[in-house]
């Protein structure tokens, strides 16, 4: 059975340098020590099963430049959360595959999770259930604000 090239390492955090465009298929398969992976802006593709069997993986930061994600990238990595941009392919992928995810605020490749009360969340569970919460801020025209003043919207 294939084991990824880093399976025998004691890595805890992986941050790729600029210039990388592809995360290879099964690159981190069976690496039990990694807790965090930060993929930089500029990467466009993440290969099939890239983070398979990573029992201690907690966070994978996937930038908005990623437009292709392979099959089941977090296979048997139940504790992992995908951190992604609000209008990203990674968000769509996480939702379609029922992965836990947070909308991240990108700051020079060091994403930070937005307060959970203002972010989207879904859970990986046997019943395949979850929830999504969204807070929408908007301005009302003065005349509309007067009409609904005191009414629950």
Short mmCIF file of C-alpha atoms in Angstrom, two decimals:
data_model
loop_
_atom_site.label_atom_id
_atom_site.label_comp_id
_atom_site.label_asym_id
_atom_site.label_seq_id
_atom_site.Cartn_x
_atom_site.Cartn_y
_atom_site.Cartn_z
CA UNK A 1 0.00 0.00 0.00
CA UNK A 2 1.32 3.47 -0.92
CA UNK A 3 2.49 5.78 1.87
CA UNK A 4 3.15 9.48 1.23
CA UNK A 5 6.74 10.76 1.05
CA UNK A 6 6.50 12.50 4.46
CA UNK A 7 4.96 9.59 6.41
CA UNK A 8 8.08 8.98 8.51
CA UNK A 9 8.66 12.63 9.46
CA UNK A 10 7.81 14.52 12.63
CA UNK A 11 6.47 17.65 10.92
CA UNK A 12 3.92 19.66 12.90
CA UNK A 13 3.15 22.54 10.53
CA UNK A 14 3.63 22.86 6.77
CA UNK A 15 3.80 26.21 4.99
CA UNK A 16 4.55 26.11 1.28
CA UNK A 17 6.74 28.76 -0.30
CA UNK A 18 5.48 31.06 -3.03
CA UNK A 19 5.81 29.62 -6.52
CA UNK A 20 4.17 26.26 -5.79
CA UNK A 21 1.14 25.73 -8.05
CA UNK A 22 0.11 22.11 -7.38
CA UNK A 23 -0.23 20.02 -4.21
CA UNK A 24 0.44 16.47 -5.40
CA UNK A 25 -1.86 13.49 -4.99
CA UNK A 26 -1.44 11.77 -1.59
CA UNK A 27 1.43 14.11 -0.70
CA UNK A 28 0.82 13.91 3.06
CA UNK A 29 -0.85 10.50 3.25
CA UNK A 30 -0.31 8.81 6.63
CA UNK A 31 1.53 11.73 8.28
CA UNK A 32 0.16 11.60 11.81
CA UNK A 33 2.14 14.50 13.32
CA UNK A 34 1.05 17.45 11.14
CA UNK A 35 -1.56 19.70 12.72
CA UNK A 36 -1.67 22.61 10.27
CA UNK A 37 -1.10 23.05 6.53
CA UNK A 38 -0.99 26.50 4.92
CA UNK A 39 -1.29 26.57 1.15
CA UNK A 40 -0.21 29.93 -0.32
CA UNK A 41 -2.02 32.08 -2.85
CA UNK A 42 -0.91 30.99 -6.32
CA UNK A 43 -1.58 27.28 -5.84
CA UNK A 44 -4.27 26.26 -8.32
CA UNK A 45 -4.74 22.54 -7.69
CA UNK A 46 -4.85 20.07 -4.79
CA UNK A 47 -4.54 16.40 -5.78
CA UNK A 48 -6.72 13.43 -4.84
CA UNK A 49 -6.39 12.25 -1.21
CA UNK A 50 -3.68 14.90 -0.57
CA UNK A 51 -4.24 14.84 3.20
CA UNK A 52 -5.42 11.25 3.69
CA UNK A 53 -5.12 9.46 7.05
CA UNK A 54 -3.81 12.48 8.94
CA UNK A 55 -5.31 11.78 12.34
CA UNK A 56 -3.97 14.93 14.06
CA UNK A 57 -4.56 17.39 11.24
CA UNK A 58 -6.65 20.30 12.54
CA UNK A 59 -6.50 22.98 9.82
CA UNK A 60 -5.89 23.22 6.09
CA UNK A 61 -5.82 26.76 4.70
CA UNK A 62 -6.84 26.76 1.03
CA UNK A 63 -6.54 30.12 -0.81
CA UNK A 64 -8.94 31.51 -3.37
CA UNK A 65 -6.46 30.80 -6.18
CA UNK A 66 -7.25 27.06 -5.91
CA UNK A 67 -9.71 26.19 -8.67
CA UNK A 68 -9.33 22.40 -8.72
CA UNK A 69 -9.52 20.01 -5.77
CA UNK A 70 -9.27 16.25 -6.22
CA UNK A 71 -11.29 13.46 -4.69
CA UNK A 72 -11.69 13.14 -0.94
CA UNK A 73 -8.68 15.26 0.07
CA UNK A 74 -9.38 14.75 3.79
CA UNK A 75 -10.17 11.04 3.66
CA UNK A 76 -9.87 9.58 7.19
CA UNK A 77 -8.73 12.95 8.57
CA UNK A 78 -11.87 13.51 10.63
CA UNK A 79 -10.56 16.36 12.81
CA UNK A 80 -9.49 18.60 9.94
CA UNK A 81 -11.19 21.90 9.13
CA UNK A 82 -10.90 23.59 5.74
CA UNK A 83 -10.25 27.33 6.09
CA UNK A 84 -11.19 29.12 2.88
CA UNK A 85 -12.36 32.36 1.32
CA UNK A 86 -16.00 33.33 1.05
CA UNK A 87 -16.09 33.21 -2.77
CA UNK A 88 -13.71 30.31 -3.23
CA UNK A 89 -13.80 26.95 -4.93
CA UNK A 90 -12.59 25.46 -1.62
CA UNK A 91 -15.80 26.63 0.08
CA UNK A 92 -17.92 25.04 -2.64
CA UNK A 93 -15.85 21.83 -2.38
CA UNK A 94 -16.17 21.71 1.42
CA UNK A 95 -19.94 22.19 1.23
CA UNK A 96 -20.39 19.60 -1.54
CA UNK A 97 -18.32 17.03 0.36
CA UNK A 98 -19.69 17.80 3.83
CA UNK A 99 -16.33 18.80 5.29
CA UNK A 100 -16.11 21.08 8.29
CA UNK A 101 -15.04 24.54 7.16
CA UNK A 102 -14.60 28.13 8.28
CA UNK A 103 -14.51 31.25 6.20
CA UNK A 104 -11.01 32.65 6.73
CA UNK A 105 -9.72 36.20 6.66
CA UNK A 106 -6.51 36.06 4.58
CA UNK A 107 -3.63 38.22 5.74
CA UNK A 108 -0.33 37.57 3.95
CA UNK A 109 -0.86 33.79 3.80
CA UNK A 110 -1.61 33.61 7.50
CA UNK A 111 -5.37 33.00 7.53
CA UNK A 112 -7.32 33.59 10.69
CA UNK A 113 -10.76 32.13 11.29
CA UNK A 114 -13.49 34.72 11.47
CA UNK A 115 -15.55 34.58 14.66
CA UNK A 116 -17.68 31.44 14.47
CA UNK A 117 -20.82 33.52 15.00
CA UNK A 118 -20.15 35.24 11.69
CA UNK A 119 -18.94 32.29 9.65
CA UNK A 120 -20.28 29.27 7.89
CA UNK A 121 -19.93 25.86 9.49
CA UNK A 122 -20.87 22.34 8.62
CA UNK A 123 -20.04 19.14 10.40
CA UNK A 124 -18.94 15.73 9.22
CA UNK A 125 -21.27 13.28 10.95
CA UNK A 126 -22.82 9.92 10.32
CA UNK A 127 -26.17 11.49 9.58
CA UNK A 128 -24.56 13.99 7.19
CA UNK A 129 -26.22 16.93 8.87
CA UNK A 130 -24.92 20.38 9.61
CA UNK A 131 -25.89 24.00 9.64
CA UNK A 132 -25.01 27.21 7.94
CA UNK A 133 -25.25 30.57 9.55
CA UNK A 134 -24.92 33.82 7.69
CA UNK A 135 -25.20 37.38 8.88
CA UNK A 136 -26.05 39.88 6.19
CA UNK A 137 -25.41 43.57 6.72
CA UNK A 138 -27.16 46.11 4.53
CA UNK A 139 -28.35 49.68 4.51
CA UNK A 140 -31.99 50.60 4.14
CA UNK A 141 -33.18 53.69 2.36
CA UNK A 142 -34.55 56.18 4.85
CA UNK A 143 -38.17 55.77 3.72
CA UNK A 144 -38.00 51.97 4.03
CA UNK A 145 -36.36 52.22 7.44
CA UNK A 146 -39.23 54.43 8.61
CA UNK A 147 -41.83 51.88 7.39
CA UNK A 148 -40.31 48.97 9.23
CA UNK A 149 -39.18 50.87 12.30
CA UNK A 150 -40.26 48.92 15.34
CA UNK A 151 -41.23 45.86 13.28
CA UNK A 152 -39.36 42.59 13.34
CA UNK A 153 -37.64 41.90 10.04
#
